[in-house]
Short mmCIF file of C-alpha atoms in Angstrom, two decimals:
data_model
loop_
_atom_site.label_atom_id
_atom_site.label_comp_id
_atom_site.label_asym_id
_atom_site.label_seq_id
_atom_site.Cartn_x
_atom_site.Cartn_y
_atom_site.Cartn_z
CA MET R 80 16.73 -81.88 -115.47
CA SER R 81 14.95 -78.93 -117.09
CA PRO R 82 14.01 -79.00 -120.80
CA ALA R 83 16.44 -76.13 -121.46
CA ALA R 84 19.28 -78.00 -119.80
CA ARG R 85 18.49 -81.24 -121.62
CA ARG R 86 18.83 -79.45 -124.97
CA ARG R 87 22.52 -78.97 -124.19
CA PRO R 88 24.71 -81.90 -125.28
CA PHE R 89 24.23 -84.70 -122.77
CA GLY R 90 27.14 -87.09 -122.33
CA VAL R 91 30.92 -87.15 -122.20
CA VAL R 92 33.60 -87.26 -124.87
CA THR R 93 34.57 -90.82 -125.81
CA ARG R 94 37.97 -92.06 -126.92
CA GLY R 95 36.85 -91.70 -130.52
CA THR R 96 38.85 -94.56 -132.02
CA THR R 97 37.42 -95.96 -135.24
CA ASN R 98 38.38 -97.71 -138.46
CA PRO R 99 36.90 -98.00 -141.96
CA ASN R 100 34.42 -100.88 -142.26
CA ARG R 101 34.48 -101.40 -138.49
CA LEU R 102 30.67 -101.25 -138.38
CA ARG R 103 29.92 -103.09 -141.64
CA ARG R 104 28.16 -105.96 -139.87
CA VAL R 105 25.73 -103.80 -137.93
CA ASP R 106 25.17 -101.57 -140.96
CA ASN R 107 24.19 -104.53 -143.11
CA TRP R 108 21.90 -105.75 -140.34
CA ILE R 109 20.24 -102.33 -140.16
CA VAL R 110 19.65 -102.37 -143.93
CA ALA R 111 18.10 -105.84 -143.72
CA THR R 112 16.13 -105.40 -140.51
CA CYS R 113 15.12 -101.74 -140.25
CA ALA R 114 14.41 -100.91 -143.89
CA ASP R 115 10.61 -100.99 -143.41
CA ARG R 116 10.76 -98.25 -140.79
CA LEU R 117 12.78 -95.97 -143.05
CA LEU R 118 10.69 -96.72 -146.13
CA ALA R 119 7.50 -95.84 -144.25
CA ALA R 120 8.88 -92.58 -142.83
CA ASP R 121 7.96 -89.18 -144.26
CA ASP R 122 11.40 -88.02 -143.12
CA PRO R 123 13.92 -90.90 -143.26
CA LEU R 124 16.24 -89.35 -140.69
CA VAL R 125 19.02 -91.41 -139.09
CA VAL R 126 21.43 -90.30 -136.38
CA ASP R 127 24.90 -91.76 -135.95
CA LEU R 128 25.70 -90.86 -132.36
CA GLY R 129 29.33 -90.64 -131.28
CA TYR R 130 30.95 -91.38 -134.65
CA GLY R 131 34.40 -90.68 -133.25
CA ALA R 132 37.56 -88.88 -134.23
CA THR R 133 36.88 -89.35 -137.94
CA PRO R 134 33.50 -89.49 -139.74
CA VAL R 135 34.27 -92.59 -141.81
CA THR R 136 31.66 -94.88 -140.21
CA ALA R 137 28.95 -92.21 -140.56
CA VAL R 138 29.83 -91.80 -144.24
CA GLU R 139 29.67 -95.58 -144.70
CA LEU R 140 26.30 -95.94 -142.95
CA ARG R 141 24.73 -93.21 -145.05
CA ALA R 142 26.07 -94.81 -148.26
CA ARG R 143 24.76 -98.25 -147.29
CA LEU R 144 21.32 -96.94 -146.40
CA ALA R 145 21.11 -94.85 -149.58
CA ALA R 146 22.06 -97.84 -151.73
CA GLY R 147 20.13 -100.51 -149.84
CA VAL R 148 17.00 -98.76 -148.54
CA ARG R 149 16.20 -95.36 -150.06
CA PRO R 150 18.41 -92.75 -151.74
CA ASP R 151 16.85 -89.81 -149.91
CA VAL R 152 17.80 -91.03 -146.44
CA ARG R 153 19.25 -88.26 -144.28
CA LEU R 154 22.02 -89.04 -141.83
CA VAL R 155 23.23 -86.65 -139.16
CA GLY R 156 26.44 -87.53 -137.36
CA LEU R 157 26.41 -86.22 -133.79
CA GLU R 158 29.46 -85.72 -131.61
CA ILE R 159 29.69 -84.03 -128.24
CA ASP R 160 33.21 -82.83 -129.09
CA ALA R 161 32.99 -79.65 -131.17
CA ALA R 162 36.47 -80.26 -132.59
CA ARG R 163 35.33 -83.57 -134.07
CA VAL R 164 32.30 -81.91 -135.64
CA ALA R 165 34.57 -79.33 -137.27
CA ALA R 166 36.96 -82.03 -138.48
CA ALA R 167 34.06 -83.95 -140.07
CA ALA R 168 32.76 -80.93 -142.02
CA PRO R 169 34.71 -81.70 -145.24
CA ALA R 170 32.96 -85.10 -145.44
CA ALA R 171 29.47 -83.57 -145.30
CA ASP R 172 27.22 -83.90 -148.33
CA PRO R 173 24.02 -81.99 -147.52
CA PRO R 174 21.20 -82.73 -147.27
CA GLY R 175 21.99 -86.43 -147.17
CA LEU R 176 24.94 -86.25 -144.79
CA THR R 177 25.62 -83.56 -142.20
CA PHE R 178 27.38 -83.28 -138.85
CA ALA R 179 26.42 -81.43 -135.68
CA ARG R 180 27.19 -81.22 -132.00
CA GLY R 181 24.98 -83.30 -129.75
CA GLY R 182 24.73 -86.09 -127.22
CA PHE R 183 22.08 -88.46 -125.90
CA GLU R 184 19.44 -85.74 -126.27
CA LEU R 185 20.03 -86.05 -130.06
CA ALA R 186 20.35 -82.27 -130.52
CA GLY R 187 16.58 -81.84 -130.76
CA LEU R 188 16.28 -84.15 -133.77
CA ARG R 189 13.49 -86.74 -134.18
CA PRO R 190 15.16 -89.60 -136.05
CA VAL R 191 13.60 -92.86 -137.16
CA LEU R 192 16.76 -94.69 -136.17
CA VAL R 193 19.80 -94.02 -134.01
CA ARG R 194 23.00 -96.02 -134.18
CA ALA R 195 25.11 -95.60 -131.02
CA PHE R 196 28.12 -97.88 -131.21
CA ASN R 197 31.04 -98.07 -128.80
CA VAL R 198 29.61 -95.10 -126.89
CA LEU R 199 28.04 -96.52 -123.73
CA ARG R 200 30.92 -98.97 -123.35
CA GLN R 201 32.85 -96.08 -121.80
CA TYR R 202 30.12 -95.28 -119.25
CA ASP R 203 29.25 -96.92 -115.96
CA GLU R 204 26.53 -99.56 -116.15
CA SER R 205 24.39 -97.46 -113.79
CA GLU R 206 24.22 -94.73 -116.46
CA VAL R 207 22.92 -96.93 -119.26
CA ALA R 208 19.20 -96.82 -118.45
CA GLU R 209 19.09 -93.00 -118.40
CA ALA R 210 20.98 -92.81 -121.69
CA TRP R 211 18.56 -95.27 -123.32
CA GLN R 212 15.56 -93.39 -121.97
CA THR R 213 16.89 -90.04 -123.18
CA MET R 214 17.57 -91.34 -126.69
CA THR R 215 14.34 -93.29 -127.13
CA ALA R 216 12.30 -90.33 -125.86
CA ALA R 217 13.73 -88.25 -128.70
CA LEU R 218 12.90 -90.78 -131.44
CA ALA R 219 10.18 -90.29 -134.02
CA SER R 220 7.05 -92.36 -133.44
CA GLY R 221 7.96 -96.02 -133.95
CA GLY R 222 11.66 -95.21 -134.02
CA VAL R 223 14.41 -97.48 -132.73
CA LEU R 224 17.85 -97.32 -131.17
CA VAL R 225 20.62 -99.72 -132.18
CA GLU R 226 23.15 -99.73 -129.35
CA GLY R 227 26.17 -101.98 -129.12
CA THR R 228 29.88 -102.49 -129.26
CA CYS R 229 32.57 -104.18 -131.34
CA ASP R 230 36.29 -104.75 -131.37
CA GLU R 231 38.69 -102.41 -133.15
CA LEU R 232 38.31 -104.10 -136.54
CA GLY R 233 34.65 -105.10 -136.24
CA ARG R 234 35.39 -108.81 -136.19
CA LEU R 235 33.41 -109.33 -132.98
CA ALA R 236 30.25 -107.35 -132.32
CA SER R 237 26.96 -107.38 -130.46
CA TRP R 238 24.07 -104.96 -130.33
CA LEU R 239 20.60 -104.39 -128.93
CA LEU R 240 17.54 -103.16 -130.78
CA ILE R 241 15.72 -100.86 -128.37
CA ASP R 242 12.38 -99.10 -128.70
CA ALA R 243 10.27 -97.02 -126.33
CA ASP R 244 9.44 -100.15 -124.33
CA GLY R 245 13.06 -101.22 -123.89
CA PRO R 246 15.35 -103.84 -125.50
CA ARG R 247 13.66 -106.09 -128.06
CA THR R 248 16.50 -108.20 -129.52
CA LEU R 249 20.18 -109.02 -129.02
CA THR R 250 22.35 -109.74 -132.05
CA LEU R 251 25.74 -111.47 -131.94
CA ALA R 252 28.01 -111.18 -134.98
CA ALA R 253 31.52 -112.32 -135.83
CA LYS R 254 33.95 -112.74 -138.68
CA LEU R 255 33.72 -116.51 -138.77
CA THR R 256 37.10 -117.11 -140.40
CA THR R 257 38.81 -115.63 -137.32
CA LEU R 258 36.38 -116.88 -134.66
CA GLY R 259 37.96 -119.40 -132.32
CA SER R 260 34.90 -119.80 -130.13
CA PRO R 261 31.58 -117.94 -129.58
CA ALA R 262 32.76 -117.38 -126.01
CA GLU R 263 34.95 -114.61 -127.46
CA LEU R 264 31.79 -112.58 -128.06
CA ALA R 265 31.38 -112.13 -124.30
CA GLU R 266 34.13 -109.50 -124.40
CA ARG R 267 32.05 -107.35 -126.75
CA LEU R 268 28.61 -107.52 -125.16
CA PRO R 269 26.74 -104.19 -124.79
CA LYS R 270 27.44 -102.32 -121.56
CA ALA R 271 24.09 -103.35 -120.11
CA LEU R 272 25.07 -107.02 -120.41
CA ILE R 273 28.83 -107.35 -120.19
CA HIS R 274 28.92 -107.28 -116.39
CA ARG R 275 26.05 -109.77 -116.26
CA ASN R 276 28.05 -112.47 -118.00
CA VAL R 277 28.24 -114.50 -114.79
CA PRO R 278 26.63 -117.80 -113.76
CA GLY R 279 22.92 -117.40 -113.05
CA GLU R 280 22.38 -114.63 -115.59
CA PRO R 281 20.52 -115.32 -118.89
CA VAL R 282 23.23 -113.81 -121.09
CA HIS R 283 25.82 -116.09 -119.51
CA ALA R 284 23.59 -119.07 -120.21
CA LEU R 285 23.16 -117.90 -123.81
CA ILE R 286 26.88 -117.57 -124.49
CA ARG R 287 27.49 -120.94 -122.85
CA ALA R 288 24.76 -122.61 -124.91
CA LEU R 289 26.07 -121.10 -128.15
CA ASP R 290 29.59 -122.20 -127.32
CA ASP R 291 28.37 -125.73 -126.57
CA ALA R 292 26.49 -125.78 -129.88
CA TRP R 293 29.64 -124.58 -131.67
CA GLN R 294 31.66 -127.41 -130.15
CA ALA R 295 28.96 -129.94 -131.10
CA ALA R 296 29.06 -128.63 -134.68
CA ALA R 297 32.83 -129.21 -134.97
CA PRO R 298 32.44 -131.98 -137.59
CA TYR R 299 30.97 -129.40 -139.98
CA ALA R 300 34.18 -127.35 -139.85
CA THR R 301 35.35 -129.51 -142.76
CA PHE R 302 32.87 -127.58 -144.92
CA GLY R 303 34.02 -124.19 -143.61
CA PRO R 304 33.27 -121.97 -140.59
CA ARG R 305 30.01 -120.71 -142.06
CA GLN R 306 28.50 -124.20 -142.20
CA ARG R 307 29.71 -124.87 -138.67
CA TRP R 308 28.09 -121.63 -137.49
CA LEU R 309 24.80 -122.37 -139.23
CA HIS R 310 24.58 -125.79 -137.60
CA ALA R 311 25.51 -124.31 -134.22
CA VAL R 312 22.76 -121.70 -134.44
CA THR R 313 20.26 -124.32 -135.58
CA ARG R 314 21.17 -126.44 -132.57
CA LEU R 315 20.82 -123.41 -130.31
CA ARG R 316 17.26 -122.83 -131.50
CA GLU R 317 16.42 -126.52 -131.21
CA THR R 318 17.42 -126.41 -127.54
CA GLY R 319 14.77 -123.75 -126.91
CA TRP R 320 16.51 -120.40 -127.32
CA PRO R 321 14.30 -117.83 -129.15
CA VAL R 322 16.55 -117.40 -132.18
CA LEU R 323 14.99 -115.08 -134.76
CA ASP R 324 15.07 -115.09 -138.57
CA ASN R 325 16.47 -117.92 -140.66
CA PRO R 326 19.77 -119.26 -142.08
CA THR R 327 19.89 -116.46 -144.66
CA ARG R 328 20.33 -113.97 -141.81
CA TRP R 329 22.35 -116.27 -139.54
CA ARG R 330 25.10 -116.68 -142.11
#
């Protein structure tokens, strides 16, 4: 594809469904995990790609980054649907929050971070690699892509942290008071992984191991689902899985 063609919005219109606080878990993770990148940037630019029919999750991400990382963070919400961009205009608060038309090419922007949630879920798995490559090629030096999916209320979610070299981490998150079993997270794996949740694939083994650890931690349910989860994750790491961070993040 020629450079001129790639500058045109690249992608297709998604369903656009969203809800307030749907992306709270990934937003809080971004604040905790990606703050150093934004603090070190001369231009702390973030792109929320495919924010949907309403701009509420873009507004929330900008507010969380401004409060938790740096107040001068700039967030641009990109949508391939011009009607959604026009509908979001009343929520804009320049220069901190603006909206524009764009797709995986990121409208010529060079952000430090891109959040693309519930976007690639609607594509074929064969299209994922090109979308990742297009987005990461447009990032500022050292920039990252956070790509994932969640259910309608954000109670189950998973996402990948991706840089120029490819995926670096996978995060699984859930509202523990409504979690029956970690196996439920399989339904919300990123597009690149959801079809690989079959015997013989690493992600299938991971979900199975986490579910086994959850069952083994059942006695801790007396102290609440958070304690059960913490003991399950501890057991998962003890069995050899490369679990990052510590209980402060796991909880």
